[in-house]
Coordinates of C-alpha atoms and ligand atoms in Angstrom, one line a residue:
M1 CA 27.3 6.5 -3.3
K2 CA 25.7 3.6 -1.4
G3 CA 23.1 1.5 -3.1
F4 CA 19.4 2.4 -3.3
T5 CA 18.1 -0.1 -0.8
T6 CA 20.9 0.6 1.7
R7 CA 20.0 4.3 1.5
A8 CA 16.3 3.5 1.8
I9 CA 16.9 1.6 5.0
H10 CA 19.6 3.7 6.7
G11 CA 18.9 7.2 5.4
G12 CA 16.6 9.8 6.7
L13 CA 16.4 10.2 10.4
A14 CA 15.3 13.8 10.9
G15 CA 16.9 14.4 14.3
P16 CA 17.8 13.0 17.7
E17 CA 15.2 10.6 19.0
A18 CA 14.5 10.8 22.8
H19 CA 14.6 7.1 23.5
G20 CA 17.1 6.1 20.8
A21 CA 14.3 4.4 18.8
L22 CA 15.8 2.7 15.7
R23 CA 12.8 3.7 13.7
T24 CA 11.5 7.3 13.6
P25 CA 8.2 7.2 15.7
V26 CA 4.9 8.5 14.7
Y27 CA 4.7 12.1 16.0
D28 CA 1.0 12.3 16.3
T29 CA 1.0 15.9 17.6
V30 CA -0.4 19.1 16.1
A31 CA 1.7 21.8 17.9
Y32 CA 5.2 22.2 19.3
E33 CA 6.2 24.2 22.3
H34 CA 9.1 26.7 22.2
D35 CA 11.1 27.8 25.2
T36 CA 10.7 31.5 24.5
A37 CA 8.4 33.9 22.6
H38 CA 11.4 34.9 20.5
S39 CA 12.1 31.3 19.5
L40 CA 8.5 31.1 18.2
Q41 CA 8.9 34.4 16.3
L42 CA 12.1 33.1 14.6
A43 CA 10.4 29.8 13.7
F44 CA 7.4 31.6 12.2
E45 CA 9.6 33.9 10.2
G46 CA 11.5 30.9 8.8
R47 CA 14.7 32.1 10.4
K48 CA 15.0 29.1 12.7
P49 CA 14.3 25.5 11.4
A50 CA 11.8 24.3 14.0
H51 CA 8.4 22.7 14.0
V52 CA 5.4 24.9 15.0
Y53 CA 2.3 23.3 13.6
S54 CA 1.9 19.9 11.8
R55 CA 0.0 21.3 8.8
I56 CA 3.4 22.9 7.9
T57 CA 6.0 20.5 9.1
N58 CA 6.0 17.3 11.2
P59 CA 9.1 15.2 12.3
T60 CA 7.7 11.9 11.0
V61 CA 6.8 13.5 7.6
Q62 CA 10.1 15.2 7.5
D63 CA 11.8 11.8 8.0
L64 CA 10.0 10.5 4.8
E65 CA 11.0 13.7 3.0
Q66 CA 14.6 13.3 3.8
K67 CA 14.6 9.7 2.8
L68 CA 13.2 10.5 -0.5
R69 CA 15.6 13.4 -1.0
L70 CA 18.5 11.0 -0.4
L71 CA 17.0 8.4 -2.8
S72 CA 16.0 10.6 -5.6
G73 CA 19.0 12.9 -5.6
G74 CA 16.6 15.8 -5.7
M75 CA 17.3 19.1 -4.1
A76 CA 14.2 19.4 -1.9
V77 CA 11.2 17.2 -1.2
L78 CA 7.7 17.9 0.1
A79 CA 5.4 15.0 1.1
V80 CA 1.7 15.6 0.7
S81 CA -1.6 13.8 1.4
S82 CA -2.0 12.1 -2.0
G83 CA -0.7 11.9 -5.6
M84 CA -3.5 14.3 -6.6
A85 CA -2.4 16.8 -3.9
A86 CA 1.2 16.6 -5.3
I87 CA -0.1 17.4 -8.8
S88 CA -2.5 20.1 -7.8
N89 CA -0.1 21.8 -5.4
T90 CA 2.6 21.9 -8.0
V91 CA 0.4 23.4 -10.8
L92 CA -1.2 25.8 -8.3
A93 CA 2.3 27.1 -7.3
L94 CA 3.5 27.7 -10.9
A95 CA 0.5 28.6 -13.0
G96 CA -2.6 30.8 -12.7
A97 CA -5.3 32.7 -14.5
G98 CA -4.3 33.9 -18.0
A99 CA -1.5 31.3 -18.1
N100 CA -1.3 27.9 -19.8
I101 CA 0.2 24.5 -19.3
V102 CA 1.2 22.2 -22.1
T103 CA 0.3 18.5 -21.6
S104 CA -1.0 15.4 -23.2
R105 CA -4.4 13.7 -23.4
H106 CA -2.7 10.6 -22.3
L107 CA -2.8 11.2 -18.6
F108 CA -4.2 9.7 -15.4
G109 CA -7.9 10.3 -15.6
N110 CA -8.2 12.4 -12.4
T111 CA -5.3 14.6 -13.6
I112 CA -7.2 15.5 -16.7
S113 CA -10.2 16.2 -14.5
L114 CA -8.1 18.4 -12.2
F115 CA -6.9 20.4 -15.2
E116 CA -10.3 20.7 -17.0
K117 CA -12.9 20.6 -14.3
T118 CA -11.2 22.1 -11.3
L119 CA -8.5 24.5 -12.6
A120 CA -9.8 25.6 -16.0
P121 CA -12.7 27.6 -14.4
W122 CA -10.1 29.6 -12.5
G123 CA -8.6 30.7 -15.8
L124 CA -6.0 28.2 -16.5
E125 CA -5.7 27.2 -20.2
V126 CA -4.7 23.5 -20.8
R127 CA -3.1 22.7 -24.2
Y128 CA -3.0 19.1 -25.3
V129 CA -0.2 17.8 -27.6
D130 CA 1.4 14.5 -28.5
M131 CA 4.4 14.4 -26.1
T132 CA 6.2 11.9 -28.4
D133 CA 6.1 14.6 -31.1
P134 CA 8.8 17.3 -30.1
E135 CA 7.7 19.7 -32.8
A136 CA 4.1 19.7 -31.5
V137 CA 5.4 20.4 -28.0
E138 CA 7.6 23.2 -29.3
Q139 CA 4.7 24.8 -31.2
A140 CA 2.4 24.7 -28.2
V141 CA 4.7 26.5 -25.8
D142 CA 4.5 30.3 -25.7
D143 CA 5.3 33.2 -23.4
S144 CA 2.2 32.4 -21.2
T145 CA 3.3 28.7 -20.7
R146 CA 4.1 28.1 -17.1
A147 CA 4.9 24.3 -17.3
I148 CA 5.0 21.3 -19.5
Y149 CA 3.4 18.3 -17.8
L150 CA 3.7 14.6 -18.7
E151 CA 3.8 11.1 -17.2
S152 CA 7.0 9.0 -17.5
I153 CA 4.9 6.1 -18.5
T154 CA 1.3 7.1 -19.1
N155 CA -1.5 5.3 -17.4
P156 CA -3.2 3.4 -19.0
Q157 CA -1.8 4.0 -22.6
L158 CA 1.7 3.1 -21.4
E159 CA 3.2 5.7 -23.8
V160 CA 6.8 6.8 -23.1
A161 CA 7.9 10.2 -24.3
D162 CA 11.6 11.2 -24.4
C163 CA 11.8 13.3 -21.3
S164 CA 15.2 14.8 -22.0
L165 CA 14.0 16.0 -25.4
V166 CA 10.9 17.6 -23.9
A167 CA 12.9 19.1 -21.0
Q168 CA 15.3 20.7 -23.5
I169 CA 12.4 22.3 -25.4
G170 CA 11.2 23.7 -22.1
A171 CA 14.6 24.9 -21.1
G172 CA 15.0 26.7 -24.4
R173 CA 11.8 28.7 -23.5
N174 CA 12.5 28.9 -19.7
V175 CA 9.5 26.6 -19.0
P176 CA 9.9 23.9 -16.4
L177 CA 9.0 20.2 -17.1
I178 CA 6.9 18.5 -14.5
V179 CA 6.9 14.7 -14.7
D180 CA 4.5 12.4 -12.9
N181 CA 6.9 9.5 -12.2
T182 CA 4.5 7.3 -10.3
L183 CA 4.8 4.2 -12.5
M184 CA 8.7 4.3 -12.4
T185 CA 9.6 6.0 -9.1
P186 CA 13.2 7.3 -8.6
Y187 CA 14.3 3.6 -8.4
L188 CA 13.7 3.1 -12.1
F189 CA 14.0 6.6 -13.6
D190 CA 16.3 9.4 -12.5
T191 CA 14.3 12.4 -13.6
A192 CA 17.0 14.9 -12.6
G193 CA 19.4 13.3 -15.0
A194 CA 16.8 13.9 -17.8
G195 CA 16.6 17.6 -16.9
V196 CA 13.1 17.4 -15.4
A197 CA 12.4 20.3 -13.0
V198 CA 9.8 18.8 -10.8
E199 CA 9.0 15.2 -10.2
V200 CA 5.6 14.3 -8.7
L201 CA 4.7 10.9 -7.3
S202 CA 1.6 9.1 -6.0
S203 CA 3.4 7.3 -3.1
T204 CA 0.1 5.4 -2.7
K205 CA 1.5 3.0 -5.3
Y206 CA 5.0 1.5 -5.3
I207 CA 6.2 3.5 -2.3
S208 CA 3.6 2.5 0.3
G209 CA 4.0 -1.2 -0.5
G210 CA 0.8 -3.2 -0.2
A211 CA -1.5 -0.1 -0.6
T212 CA -1.6 0.8 3.1
C213 CA -2.4 4.5 2.7
L214 CA -2.5 7.4 0.3
G215 CA 0.3 9.8 -0.1
G216 CA 2.1 12.1 -2.6
I217 CA 5.6 13.4 -3.1
I218 CA 6.9 16.6 -4.8
I219 CA 10.6 16.6 -5.6
D220 CA 12.4 19.8 -6.8
N221 CA 15.3 18.4 -8.8
G222 CA 17.2 21.7 -8.6
T223 CA 17.6 21.8 -12.4
F224 CA 15.4 24.9 -13.0
D225 CA 16.2 28.5 -12.2
W226 CA 13.0 29.7 -10.5
R227 CA 13.8 33.3 -11.3
H228 CA 12.4 32.5 -14.7
A229 CA 9.0 31.4 -13.3
P230 CA 6.8 34.4 -13.1
R231 CA 4.9 33.3 -10.0
L232 CA 8.2 32.5 -8.2
A233 CA 10.6 35.1 -9.6
E234 CA 10.4 37.5 -6.7
R235 CA 10.8 34.8 -4.1
A236 CA 13.7 33.2 -6.1
G237 CA 15.5 36.6 -6.1
R238 CA 15.1 36.8 -2.4
I239 CA 15.7 33.2 -1.2
G240 CA 17.3 31.5 -4.2
P241 CA 16.9 27.8 -5.4
M242 CA 14.4 26.9 -2.6
A243 CA 11.8 29.3 -4.0
F244 CA 9.5 26.5 -5.4
I245 CA 9.4 24.3 -2.3
G246 CA 9.3 27.5 -0.1
S247 CA 6.3 28.9 -1.9
L248 CA 4.5 25.5 -1.4
R249 CA 5.5 25.2 2.3
Q250 CA 4.7 28.8 3.1
E251 CA 1.7 29.3 0.8
V252 CA 0.1 26.7 -1.4
Y253 CA 0.7 23.5 0.7
R254 CA 0.1 25.3 3.9
D255 CA -3.0 27.1 2.7
T256 CA -4.7 24.2 0.9
G257 CA -4.1 21.9 3.9
A258 CA -2.5 19.2 1.8
C259 CA -0.5 17.8 4.6
L260 CA 0.3 14.1 5.0
A261 CA -0.9 12.4 8.2
P262 CA 2.1 11.4 10.4
H263 CA 0.9 7.8 10.6
N264 CA 0.7 7.6 6.8
A265 CA 4.2 9.0 6.5
Y266 CA 5.4 6.3 8.9
L267 CA 3.8 3.6 6.7
Q268 CA 5.3 5.0 3.6
S269 CA 8.8 5.2 5.2
L270 CA 8.4 1.5 6.0
G271 CA 7.3 0.8 2.5
L272 CA 10.2 2.6 1.0
E273 CA 12.7 0.3 2.7
T274 CA 11.5 -2.7 0.6
M275 CA 10.5 -0.8 -2.5
G276 CA 13.6 -1.8 -4.6
L277 CA 12.9 -5.5 -4.0
R278 CA 9.3 -5.2 -4.7
I279 CA 9.8 -3.3 -7.9
E280 CA 12.3 -5.8 -9.2
R281 CA 9.8 -8.6 -8.7
S282 CA 6.8 -6.7 -10.1
C283 CA 8.7 -5.7 -13.3
A284 CA 9.9 -9.3 -13.8
N285 CA 6.3 -10.6 -13.3
A286 CA 4.9 -7.9 -15.7
L287 CA 7.4 -8.9 -18.4
C288 CA 6.6 -12.6 -17.9
I289 CA 2.8 -12.0 -18.0
A290 CA 3.2 -9.8 -21.1
R291 CA 5.1 -12.5 -22.9
Y292 CA 2.6 -15.2 -21.9
L293 CA -0.4 -13.1 -23.1
S294 CA 1.3 -12.2 -26.4
G295 CA 1.4 -15.9 -27.2
H296 CA -2.2 -16.6 -26.3
A297 CA -4.7 -17.2 -29.1
K298 CA -7.6 -15.3 -27.3
V299 CA -5.5 -12.2 -26.7
C300 CA -5.7 -9.7 -29.6
S301 CA -2.8 -7.5 -28.6
V302 CA -0.6 -6.8 -25.6
N303 CA 0.8 -3.3 -24.8
Y304 CA 3.9 -3.3 -22.5
P305 CA 6.9 -1.1 -23.1
G306 CA 9.1 -4.1 -22.2
L307 CA 8.0 -6.0 -25.3
P308 CA 10.2 -5.3 -28.4
E309 CA 7.1 -4.8 -30.5
S310 CA 5.9 -1.9 -28.4
P311 CA 6.2 1.4 -30.2
F312 CA 7.7 2.9 -27.1
H313 CA 10.3 0.1 -26.4
A314 CA 13.3 1.9 -27.8
T315 CA 12.6 5.1 -25.9
A316 CA 11.8 3.2 -22.7
R317 CA 15.1 1.2 -23.0
R318 CA 17.1 4.3 -23.5
Q319 CA 15.4 6.1 -20.7
F320 CA 14.8 3.4 -18.1
G321 CA 17.3 0.6 -18.9
D322 CA 16.0 -3.0 -18.7
R323 CA 13.0 -2.7 -16.4
F324 CA 9.7 -1.4 -17.8
G325 CA 7.4 -1.0 -14.9
G326 CA 4.6 -3.2 -13.5
I327 CA 1.7 -2.2 -15.7
L328 CA 0.5 -3.7 -18.9
T329 CA -2.7 -3.6 -20.9
F330 CA -4.1 -6.2 -23.3
D331 CA -7.1 -6.4 -25.6
L332 CA -9.7 -9.2 -26.0
A333 CA -12.3 -9.6 -28.6
D334 CA -14.9 -7.4 -26.9
R335 CA -16.1 -5.9 -23.7
Q336 CA -17.9 -9.1 -22.6
A337 CA -14.8 -11.2 -23.0
C338 CA -13.0 -8.7 -20.7
F339 CA -15.8 -8.9 -18.1
D340 CA -15.9 -12.8 -18.4
L341 CA -12.1 -13.0 -17.9
M342 CA -12.2 -10.7 -14.9
D343 CA -15.0 -12.7 -13.3
R344 CA -13.2 -16.0 -13.6
L345 CA -10.0 -14.9 -12.0
R346 CA -9.2 -16.4 -8.5
I347 CA -5.8 -14.9 -7.5
I348 CA -5.7 -11.7 -9.5
R349 CA -7.9 -9.2 -7.8
R350 CA -10.6 -7.1 -9.4
A351 CA -9.7 -3.6 -8.1
T352 CA -8.5 -0.2 -9.1
N353 CA -5.1 1.0 -7.9
I354 CA -1.7 -0.1 -9.3
N355 CA 1.7 -1.2 -8.1
D356 CA 0.2 -3.1 -5.2
N357 CA 1.8 -6.3 -3.8
K358 CA -1.2 -8.0 -5.2
T359 CA -1.8 -8.4 -9.0
L360 CA -4.8 -6.3 -9.9
I361 CA -7.0 -6.1 -13.0
L362 CA -9.4 -3.4 -14.1
H363 CA -11.5 -2.6 -17.2
P364 CA -10.6 1.2 -17.5
H365 CA -13.3 2.0 -20.1
S366 CA -16.2 1.2 -17.7
T367 CA -14.6 2.4 -14.5
I368 CA -12.0 5.1 -14.1
F369 CA -12.9 6.7 -17.4
A370 CA -16.7 6.1 -17.0
E371 CA -17.3 9.9 -16.7
Y372 CA -16.1 10.5 -20.2
A373 CA -18.0 10.2 -23.5
D374 CA -17.0 7.4 -25.9
E375 CA -15.2 9.8 -28.3
E376 CA -13.2 11.3 -25.4
K377 CA -12.2 7.9 -24.3
E378 CA -11.1 7.0 -27.8
A379 CA -9.0 10.2 -27.9
M380 CA -7.4 9.1 -24.6
G381 CA -6.7 5.6 -26.0
V382 CA -9.1 3.9 -23.7
R383 CA -10.8 1.1 -25.6
P384 CA -13.8 -1.0 -24.5
T385 CA -11.8 -4.1 -25.4
M386 CA -8.9 -3.2 -23.1
L387 CA -7.9 -4.6 -19.7
R388 CA -5.3 -3.1 -17.4
L389 CA -3.2 -5.5 -15.3
S390 CA -0.9 -4.3 -12.6
A391 CA 1.7 -7.0 -11.7
G392 CA 2.1 -7.8 -8.0
I393 CA 4.9 -9.7 -6.4
E394 CA 3.3 -13.1 -6.2
D395 CA 5.0 -16.2 -7.6
H396 CA 4.6 -15.7 -11.4
D397 CA 3.6 -19.4 -12.0
D398 CA 0.5 -18.8 -9.9
I399 CA -0.5 -15.7 -11.8
L400 CA 0.0 -17.3 -15.2
A401 CA -2.0 -20.4 -14.1
D402 CA -4.8 -18.0 -13.0
L403 CA -4.9 -16.3 -16.4
E404 CA -4.6 -19.6 -18.2
E405 CA -7.7 -21.0 -16.4
A406 CA -9.7 -17.8 -16.8
L407 CA -9.0 -17.6 -20.5
K408 CA -10.3 -21.1 -21.2
T409 CA -13.8 -21.2 -22.7
P410 CA -16.2 -22.2 -19.9
Ligands
LIG1 C1 -2.8 6.9 -8.7 C2 -2.1 8.0 -9.6 C3 -2.2 9.3 -9.3 C4 -3.1 9.9 -8.2 O1 -2.5 9.4 -6.9 P1 -3.4 9.3 -5.6 O2 -2.4 9.0 -4.6 O3 -4.5 8.3 -5.8 O4 -4.0 10.7 -5.4 C5 -1.6 10.2 -10.1 N1 -0.9 9.8 -11.2 C6 -0.8 8.5 -11.5 C7 0.0 8.1 -12.7 C8 -1.4 7.5 -10.7 O5 -1.3 6.3 -11.1

């Protein structure tokens, strides 16, 4: 198989292009005309692969989907409007009232909010366990469990669970494992190889490149037999392995209007072409920054799976190889020290978002987790003394110099 970046640049191309354009254009159109009434009927019945309405399929979006299918090795891909749309659509397609999902408290803040504030009132039970404790996962799963859900590296705790092990526990009970692989992407972590059923991504992050637009990706790895998923069993019996993506395309995704704008799909396809290069640089920068901060007298602790002292280093190395993502966290003496450091930085930007070309810094406790009580934040591993840094692709000497200057006592 050709290399990742070769495939990223030359793969995709959904169909013949009228003018021979080398790059799939932005098809900013809502509807598609058919030659005959019969052709429209066949398209609506799903018996003829053709576009009818852009909330369901669009050529520019399809180009991105095909690129990602090629790159991830997944069986089928659906591109959606944001990472949260990818997560919500996936859970909505698999679970429902009276069912439960097994997950961890170490999750992206909005994902916890989706589960607890948006979906729980509709009757979904959410069970929290420690994903690094296989026995706890095993005990939480029962006949009403519709999915196990975790993040390949959790944000911002940077915890790494053994995905193969959790996938095996799920497989033993016919429960699919969903992994949010935003922090690693298919470039750094082959979720299909680990037995993960569905990979979800916020393509807003590494894929878009430079944070140009929001987007999300759902990948069906083809590792799970959907006849064992109660919500999908009937469809799987009828249409086979495409039951999950089919139920999204023809129901959940279509009905929730989670479609990705063609222009955003275009920007994300463009980003994808350079993603491998950017990730290499971002991971190298993150490791370099983590090492520098570990040796600094004002820094109490550094959390990065790439450091040998990280409790997740061994699992991360086994699972991801020798690159550990672009995010690290570190603790200073107190919250004021965190704010002071942030305010003195000149190159590193004070902003939310991660895996941007720019190095970004944020105080999670007072921002993305602000809506939670202190005890809840503690349970989520979000400390007032902690800063999150997302390494960009700048020259690392400039980033280190910026930190060095800002860490000096004024
Ligand atoms: C950003 C992020 C999301 C949400 O993605 P959006 O594109 O902002 O909706 C989900 N999971 C993780 C791990 C993220 O970092």
